[in-house]
CSV table of C-alpha atoms and ligand atoms in Angstrom, one decimal:
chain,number,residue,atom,x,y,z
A,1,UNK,CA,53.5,13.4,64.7
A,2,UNK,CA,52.7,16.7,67.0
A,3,UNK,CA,52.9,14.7,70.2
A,4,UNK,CA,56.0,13.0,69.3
A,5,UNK,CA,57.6,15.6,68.8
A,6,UNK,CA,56.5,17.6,71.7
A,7,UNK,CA,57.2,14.5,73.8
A,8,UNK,CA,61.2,14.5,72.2
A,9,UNK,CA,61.5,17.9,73.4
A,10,UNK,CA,60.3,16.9,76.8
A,11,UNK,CA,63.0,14.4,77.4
A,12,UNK,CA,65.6,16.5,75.7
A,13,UNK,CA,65.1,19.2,78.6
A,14,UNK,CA,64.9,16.0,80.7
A,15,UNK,CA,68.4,14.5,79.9
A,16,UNK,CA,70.0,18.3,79.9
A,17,UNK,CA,68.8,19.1,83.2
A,18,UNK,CA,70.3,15.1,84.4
A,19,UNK,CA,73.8,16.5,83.1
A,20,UNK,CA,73.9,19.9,84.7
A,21,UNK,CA,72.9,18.4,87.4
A,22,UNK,CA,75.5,15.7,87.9
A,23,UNK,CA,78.0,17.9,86.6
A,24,UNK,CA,78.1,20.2,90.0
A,25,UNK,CA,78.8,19.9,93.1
A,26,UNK,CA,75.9,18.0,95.3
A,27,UNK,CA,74.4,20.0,97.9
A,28,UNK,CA,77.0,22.9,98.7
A,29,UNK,CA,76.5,24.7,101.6
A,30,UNK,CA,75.0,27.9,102.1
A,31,UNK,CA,75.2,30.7,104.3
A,32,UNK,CA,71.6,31.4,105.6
A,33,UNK,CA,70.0,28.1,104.2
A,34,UNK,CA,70.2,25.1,106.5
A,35,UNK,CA,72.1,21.7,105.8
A,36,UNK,CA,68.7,20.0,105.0
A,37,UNK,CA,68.0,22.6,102.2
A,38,UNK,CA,68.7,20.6,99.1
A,39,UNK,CA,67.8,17.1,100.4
A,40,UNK,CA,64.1,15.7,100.1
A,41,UNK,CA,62.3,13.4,102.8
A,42,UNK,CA,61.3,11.4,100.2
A,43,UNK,CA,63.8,10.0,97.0
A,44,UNK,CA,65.8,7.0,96.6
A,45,UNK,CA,69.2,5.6,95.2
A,46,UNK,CA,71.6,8.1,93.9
A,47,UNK,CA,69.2,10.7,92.6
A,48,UNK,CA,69.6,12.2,96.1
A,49,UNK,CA,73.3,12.9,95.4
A,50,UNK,CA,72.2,14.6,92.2
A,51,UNK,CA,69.6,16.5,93.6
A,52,UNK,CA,70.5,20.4,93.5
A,53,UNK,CA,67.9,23.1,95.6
A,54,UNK,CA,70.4,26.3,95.5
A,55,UNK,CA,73.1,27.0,92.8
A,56,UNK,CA,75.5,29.9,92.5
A,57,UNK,CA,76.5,29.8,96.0
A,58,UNK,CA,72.7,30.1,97.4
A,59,UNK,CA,71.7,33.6,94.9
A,60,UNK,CA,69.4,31.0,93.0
A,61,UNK,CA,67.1,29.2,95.0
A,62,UNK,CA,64.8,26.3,93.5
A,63,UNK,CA,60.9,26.8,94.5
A,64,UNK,CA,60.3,23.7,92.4
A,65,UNK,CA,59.1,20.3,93.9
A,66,UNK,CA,61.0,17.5,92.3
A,67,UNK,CA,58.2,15.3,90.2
A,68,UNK,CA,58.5,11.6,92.1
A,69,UNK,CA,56.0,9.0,92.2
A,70,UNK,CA,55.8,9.6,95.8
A,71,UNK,CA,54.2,13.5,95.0
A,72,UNK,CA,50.4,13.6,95.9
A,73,UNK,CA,47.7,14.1,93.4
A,74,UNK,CA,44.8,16.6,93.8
A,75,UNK,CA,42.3,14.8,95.4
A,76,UNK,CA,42.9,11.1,95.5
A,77,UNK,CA,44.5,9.3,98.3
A,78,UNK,CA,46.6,7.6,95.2
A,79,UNK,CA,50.5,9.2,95.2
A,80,UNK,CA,51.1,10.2,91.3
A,81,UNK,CA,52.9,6.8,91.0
A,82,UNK,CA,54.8,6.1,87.6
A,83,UNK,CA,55.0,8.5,85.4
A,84,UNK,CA,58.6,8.0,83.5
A,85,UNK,CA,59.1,4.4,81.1
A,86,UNK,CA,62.2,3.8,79.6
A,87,UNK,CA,61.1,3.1,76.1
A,88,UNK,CA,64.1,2.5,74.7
A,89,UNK,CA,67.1,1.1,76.7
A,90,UNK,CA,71.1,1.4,76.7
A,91,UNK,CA,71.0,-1.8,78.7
A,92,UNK,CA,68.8,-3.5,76.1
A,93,UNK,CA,71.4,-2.3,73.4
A,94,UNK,CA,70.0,0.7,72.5
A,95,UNK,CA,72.5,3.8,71.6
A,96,UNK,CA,70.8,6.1,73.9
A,97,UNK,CA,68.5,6.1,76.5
A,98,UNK,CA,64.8,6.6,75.5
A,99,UNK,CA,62.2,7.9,78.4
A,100,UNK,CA,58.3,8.6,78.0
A,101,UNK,CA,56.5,10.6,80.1
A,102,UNK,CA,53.0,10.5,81.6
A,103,UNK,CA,51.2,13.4,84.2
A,104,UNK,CA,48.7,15.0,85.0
A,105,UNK,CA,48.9,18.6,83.8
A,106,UNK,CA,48.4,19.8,87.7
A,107,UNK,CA,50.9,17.9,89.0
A,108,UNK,CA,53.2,19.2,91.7
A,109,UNK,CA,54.4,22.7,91.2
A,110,UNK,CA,51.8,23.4,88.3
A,111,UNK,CA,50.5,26.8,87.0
A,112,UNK,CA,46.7,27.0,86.2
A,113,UNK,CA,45.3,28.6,83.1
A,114,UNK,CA,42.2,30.5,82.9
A,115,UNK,CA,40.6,27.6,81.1
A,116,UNK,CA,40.9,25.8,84.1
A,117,UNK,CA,37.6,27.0,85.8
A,118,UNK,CA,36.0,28.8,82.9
A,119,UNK,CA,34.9,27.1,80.0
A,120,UNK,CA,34.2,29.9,77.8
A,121,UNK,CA,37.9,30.3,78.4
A,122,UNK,CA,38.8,26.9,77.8
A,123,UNK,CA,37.2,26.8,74.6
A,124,UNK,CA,38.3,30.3,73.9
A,125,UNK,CA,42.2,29.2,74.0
A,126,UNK,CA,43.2,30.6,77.1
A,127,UNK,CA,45.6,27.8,77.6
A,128,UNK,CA,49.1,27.7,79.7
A,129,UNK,CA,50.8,28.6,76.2
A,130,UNK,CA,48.6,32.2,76.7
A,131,UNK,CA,49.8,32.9,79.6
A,132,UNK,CA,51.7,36.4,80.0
A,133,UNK,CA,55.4,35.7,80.9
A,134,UNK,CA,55.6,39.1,81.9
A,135,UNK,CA,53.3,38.5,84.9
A,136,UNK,CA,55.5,35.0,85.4
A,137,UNK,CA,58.9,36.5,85.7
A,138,UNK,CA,59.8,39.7,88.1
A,139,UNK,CA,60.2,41.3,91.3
A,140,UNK,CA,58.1,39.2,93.9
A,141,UNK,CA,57.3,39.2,98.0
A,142,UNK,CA,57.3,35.8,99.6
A,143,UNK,CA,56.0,36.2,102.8
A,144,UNK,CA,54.9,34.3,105.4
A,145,UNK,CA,51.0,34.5,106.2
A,146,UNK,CA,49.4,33.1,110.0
A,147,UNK,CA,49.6,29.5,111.1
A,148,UNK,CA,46.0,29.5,112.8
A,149,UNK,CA,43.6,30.7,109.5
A,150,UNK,CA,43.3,30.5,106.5
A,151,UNK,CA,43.5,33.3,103.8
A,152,UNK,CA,40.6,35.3,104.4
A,153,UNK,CA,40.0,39.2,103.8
A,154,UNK,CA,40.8,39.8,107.2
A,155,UNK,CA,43.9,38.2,107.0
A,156,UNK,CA,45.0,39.3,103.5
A,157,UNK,CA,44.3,43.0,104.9
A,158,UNK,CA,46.7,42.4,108.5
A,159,UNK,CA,49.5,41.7,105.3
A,160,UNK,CA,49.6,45.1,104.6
A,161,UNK,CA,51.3,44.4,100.6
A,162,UNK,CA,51.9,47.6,99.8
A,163,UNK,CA,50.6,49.1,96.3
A,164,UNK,CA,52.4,48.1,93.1
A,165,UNK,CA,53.4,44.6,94.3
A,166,UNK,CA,52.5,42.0,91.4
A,167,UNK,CA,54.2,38.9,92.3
A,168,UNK,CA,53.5,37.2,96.0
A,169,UNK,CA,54.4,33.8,97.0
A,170,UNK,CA,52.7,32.8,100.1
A,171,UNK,CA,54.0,30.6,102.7
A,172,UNK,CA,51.4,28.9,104.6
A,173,UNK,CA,50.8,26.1,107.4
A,174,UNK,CA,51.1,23.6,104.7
A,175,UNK,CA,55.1,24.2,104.4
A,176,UNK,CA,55.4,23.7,108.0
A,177,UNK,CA,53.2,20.6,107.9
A,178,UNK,CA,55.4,19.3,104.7
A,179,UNK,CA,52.3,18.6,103.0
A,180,UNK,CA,53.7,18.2,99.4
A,181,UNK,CA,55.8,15.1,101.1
A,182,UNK,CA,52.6,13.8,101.8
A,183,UNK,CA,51.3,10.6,99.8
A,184,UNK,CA,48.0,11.2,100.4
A,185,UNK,CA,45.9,14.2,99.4
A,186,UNK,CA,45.0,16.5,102.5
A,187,UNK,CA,41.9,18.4,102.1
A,188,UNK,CA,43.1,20.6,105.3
A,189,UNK,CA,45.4,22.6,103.3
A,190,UNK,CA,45.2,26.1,103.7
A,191,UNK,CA,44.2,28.2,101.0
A,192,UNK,CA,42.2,31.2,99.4
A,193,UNK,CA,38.8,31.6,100.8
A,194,UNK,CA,36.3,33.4,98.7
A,195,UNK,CA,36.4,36.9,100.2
A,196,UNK,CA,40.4,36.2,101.2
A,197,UNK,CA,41.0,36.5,96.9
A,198,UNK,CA,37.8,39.2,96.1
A,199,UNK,CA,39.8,41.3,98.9
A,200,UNK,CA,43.4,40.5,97.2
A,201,UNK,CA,41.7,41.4,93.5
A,202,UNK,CA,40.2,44.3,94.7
A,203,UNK,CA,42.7,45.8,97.1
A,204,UNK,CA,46.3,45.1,95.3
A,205,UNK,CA,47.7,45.0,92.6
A,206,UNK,CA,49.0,41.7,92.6
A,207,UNK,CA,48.9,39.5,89.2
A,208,UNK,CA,51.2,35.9,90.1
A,209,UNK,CA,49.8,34.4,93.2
A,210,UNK,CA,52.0,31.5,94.7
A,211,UNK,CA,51.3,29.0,97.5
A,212,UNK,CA,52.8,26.0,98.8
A,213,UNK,CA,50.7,23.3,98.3
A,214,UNK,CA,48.1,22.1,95.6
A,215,UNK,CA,45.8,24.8,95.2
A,216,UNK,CA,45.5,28.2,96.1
A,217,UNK,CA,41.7,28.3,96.5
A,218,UNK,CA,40.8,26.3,100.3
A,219,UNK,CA,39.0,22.7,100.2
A,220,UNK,CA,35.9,24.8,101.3
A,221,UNK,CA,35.7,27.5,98.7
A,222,UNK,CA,38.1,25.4,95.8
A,223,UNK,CA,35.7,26.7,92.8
A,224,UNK,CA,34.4,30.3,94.6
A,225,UNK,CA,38.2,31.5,94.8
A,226,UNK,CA,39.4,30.3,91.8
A,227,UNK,CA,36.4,31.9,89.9
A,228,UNK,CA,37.6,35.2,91.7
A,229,UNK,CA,41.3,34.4,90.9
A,230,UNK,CA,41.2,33.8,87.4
A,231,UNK,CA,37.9,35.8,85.5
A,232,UNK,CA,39.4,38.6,84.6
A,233,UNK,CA,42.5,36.4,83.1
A,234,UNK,CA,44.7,38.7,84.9
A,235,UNK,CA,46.0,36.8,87.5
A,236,UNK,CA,48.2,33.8,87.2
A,237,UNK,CA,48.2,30.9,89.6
A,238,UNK,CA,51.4,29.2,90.6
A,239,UNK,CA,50.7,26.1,92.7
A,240,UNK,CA,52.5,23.6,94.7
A,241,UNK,CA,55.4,25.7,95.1
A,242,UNK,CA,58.7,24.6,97.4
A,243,UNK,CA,58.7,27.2,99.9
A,244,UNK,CA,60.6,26.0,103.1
A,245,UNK,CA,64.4,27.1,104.0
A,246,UNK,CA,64.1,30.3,101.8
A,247,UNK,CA,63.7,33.8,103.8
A,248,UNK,CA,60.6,35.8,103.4
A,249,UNK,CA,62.0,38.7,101.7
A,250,UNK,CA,61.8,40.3,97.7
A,251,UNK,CA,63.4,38.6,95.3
A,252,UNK,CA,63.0,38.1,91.3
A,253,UNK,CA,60.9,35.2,90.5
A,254,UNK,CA,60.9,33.3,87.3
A,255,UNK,CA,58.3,30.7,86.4
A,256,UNK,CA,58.2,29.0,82.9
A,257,UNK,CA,55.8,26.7,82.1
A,258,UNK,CA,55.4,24.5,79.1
A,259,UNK,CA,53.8,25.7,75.9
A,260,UNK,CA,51.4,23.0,76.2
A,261,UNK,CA,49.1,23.6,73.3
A,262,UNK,CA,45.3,23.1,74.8
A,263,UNK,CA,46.3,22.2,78.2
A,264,UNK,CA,44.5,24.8,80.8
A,265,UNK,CA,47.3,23.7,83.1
A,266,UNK,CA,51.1,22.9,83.4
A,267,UNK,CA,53.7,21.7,85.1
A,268,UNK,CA,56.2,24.8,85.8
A,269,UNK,CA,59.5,25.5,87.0
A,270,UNK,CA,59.8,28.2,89.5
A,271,UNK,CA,63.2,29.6,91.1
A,272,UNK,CA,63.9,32.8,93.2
A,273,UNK,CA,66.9,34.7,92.6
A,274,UNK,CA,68.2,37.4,95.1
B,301,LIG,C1,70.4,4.2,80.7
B,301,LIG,O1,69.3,3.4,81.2
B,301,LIG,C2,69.8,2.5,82.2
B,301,LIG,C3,68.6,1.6,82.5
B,301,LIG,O2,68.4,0.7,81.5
B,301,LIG,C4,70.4,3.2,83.4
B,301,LIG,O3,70.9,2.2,84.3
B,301,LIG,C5,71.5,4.0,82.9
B,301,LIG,O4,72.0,4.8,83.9
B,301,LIG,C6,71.0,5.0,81.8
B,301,LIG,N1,72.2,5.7,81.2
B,301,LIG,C7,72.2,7.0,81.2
B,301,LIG,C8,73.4,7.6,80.5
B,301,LIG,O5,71.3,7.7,81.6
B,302,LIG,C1,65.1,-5.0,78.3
B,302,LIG,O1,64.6,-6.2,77.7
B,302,LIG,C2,64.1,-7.1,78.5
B,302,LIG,C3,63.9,-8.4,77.8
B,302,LIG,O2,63.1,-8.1,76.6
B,302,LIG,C4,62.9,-6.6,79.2
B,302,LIG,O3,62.3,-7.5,80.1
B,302,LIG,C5,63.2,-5.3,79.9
B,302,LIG,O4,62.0,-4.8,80.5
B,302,LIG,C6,63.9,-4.3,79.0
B,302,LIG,N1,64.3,-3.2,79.8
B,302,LIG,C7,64.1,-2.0,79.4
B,302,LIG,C8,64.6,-0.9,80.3
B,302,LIG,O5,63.7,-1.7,78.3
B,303,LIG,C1,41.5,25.8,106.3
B,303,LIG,O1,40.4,25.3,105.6
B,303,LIG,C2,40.3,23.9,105.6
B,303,LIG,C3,39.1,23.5,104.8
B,303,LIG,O2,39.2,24.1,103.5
B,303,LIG,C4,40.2,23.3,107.0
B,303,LIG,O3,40.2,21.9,107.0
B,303,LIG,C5,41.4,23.8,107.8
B,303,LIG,O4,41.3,23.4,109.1
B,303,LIG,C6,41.6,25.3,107.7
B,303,LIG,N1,42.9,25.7,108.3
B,303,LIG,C7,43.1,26.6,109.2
B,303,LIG,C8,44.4,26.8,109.7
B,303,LIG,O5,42.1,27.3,109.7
């Protein structure tokens, strides 16, 4: 009975997010965003004309990617495919429309629990639901990092993030290479290399760390920098984020994901507000 519930409360925020959406205004433009800012290279039909990046003429920007079957999956050349069935259907003479949904708890912008690497921690509870919302909602740097390496200690140092910054979002190659429109995994994403997250752990003070694609720990090091990242369970890992057409700059980030009892990972919603 737990999962059916949890599942009804799923599509509620589902069907109340369709409504907002298609009750405002498609796509308005914005001073210092370009035209292309809420419309995705991917996406079919009509849910392009309901599909909203900024709202409140451009304060609130959406850092989310939109969950499509076209999204690529950690490690698999497979897309994420279906992951929404209409259970029940108006069509069919149903009163309402009915949806199920399916996915993999890392899938597209995702946060990842201390469980996720640690099993003491899994087994401990240190699920998404544990997670400190504190650390998940406040004043963050995006910025953008260097096209030619990737996140080093040498490079995390030339940053110079000054002292009593907690929440950075960091905006790689992989925006400019649109990687998350990608089908198909790519293992050349740029990410955290061991020494690149010791240096950030031991040299800041910052506690959210966002990137743009998949992971935040590289292909080469994806269990070393994670380990680093997420031992002390201090640290929160927001992945997968939508980071093109924003300016690097402070804003307030909030991230919320769902209270997914056991899960040592979760789909989140992410948006910067200036
Ligand atoms: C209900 O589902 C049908 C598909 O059976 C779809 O065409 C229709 O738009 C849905 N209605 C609402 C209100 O979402
Ligand atoms: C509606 O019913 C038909 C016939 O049983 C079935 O083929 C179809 O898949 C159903 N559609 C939905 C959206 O439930
Ligand atoms: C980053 O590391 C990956 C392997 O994890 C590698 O394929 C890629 O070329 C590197 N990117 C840059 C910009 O050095």
């Amino acid at each position: 009975m737990r999962s059916r519930h949890h599942c009804f409360l799923l599509l509620l925020l589902l069907s109340l997010y369709a409504l907002t959406a298609a009750s405002l205004d498609a796509c308005p433009s914005v001073p210092g965003l370009d035209a292309g800012a809420c419309s995705v290279p991917t996406g079919e039909k009509n849910e392009n004309l309901l599909s909203m990046r900024v709202y409140g003429g451009g304060r609130i920007v959406d850092i989310t990617h939109r969950i499509t079957p076209d999204l690529p999956s950690f490690d698999s050349k497979e897309r994420l495919g279906q992951f929404l069935w209409l259970l029940l259907s108006m069509k069919n003479g149903s009163i309402a429309n009915f949806s199920e949904i399916k996915l993999p708890a890392h899938t597209g912008t995702h946060v990842d629990a201390p469980g996720h690497v640690f099993d003491h921690y899994y087994d401990a509870g240190f699920d998404v639901d544990s997670l400190d919302l504190e650390v998940l909602n406040g004043p963050a740097l995006l910025v953008d990092v260097p096209r030619d390496k990737n996140l080093t200690a040498e490079v995390m140092e030339s940053l110079h993030i000054p002292k009593g910054v907690r929440r950075v979002l960091f905006r790689t190659l992989n925006t400019d290479r649109q990687l998350m429109y990608k089908k198909e995994f790519d293992t050349s994403y740029v990410g955290f290399m061991r020494d690149g997250a010791k240096w950030l752990v031991e040299n800041t003070d910052i506690k959210l760390v966002g990137i743009d694609y998949l992971s935040v720990a590289a292909y080469d090091d994806l269990i070393p920098s994670h380990l680093v990242f997420l031992e002390s369970r201090e640290i929160i890992l927001v992945e997968g984020l939508k980071l093109e057409d924003v300016p690097a700059g402070v804003y307030t980030v909030h991230c919320l994901p769902l209270r997914l009892l056991g899960a040592e990972g979760s789909p989140i919603r992410c948006i910067l507000i200036k």
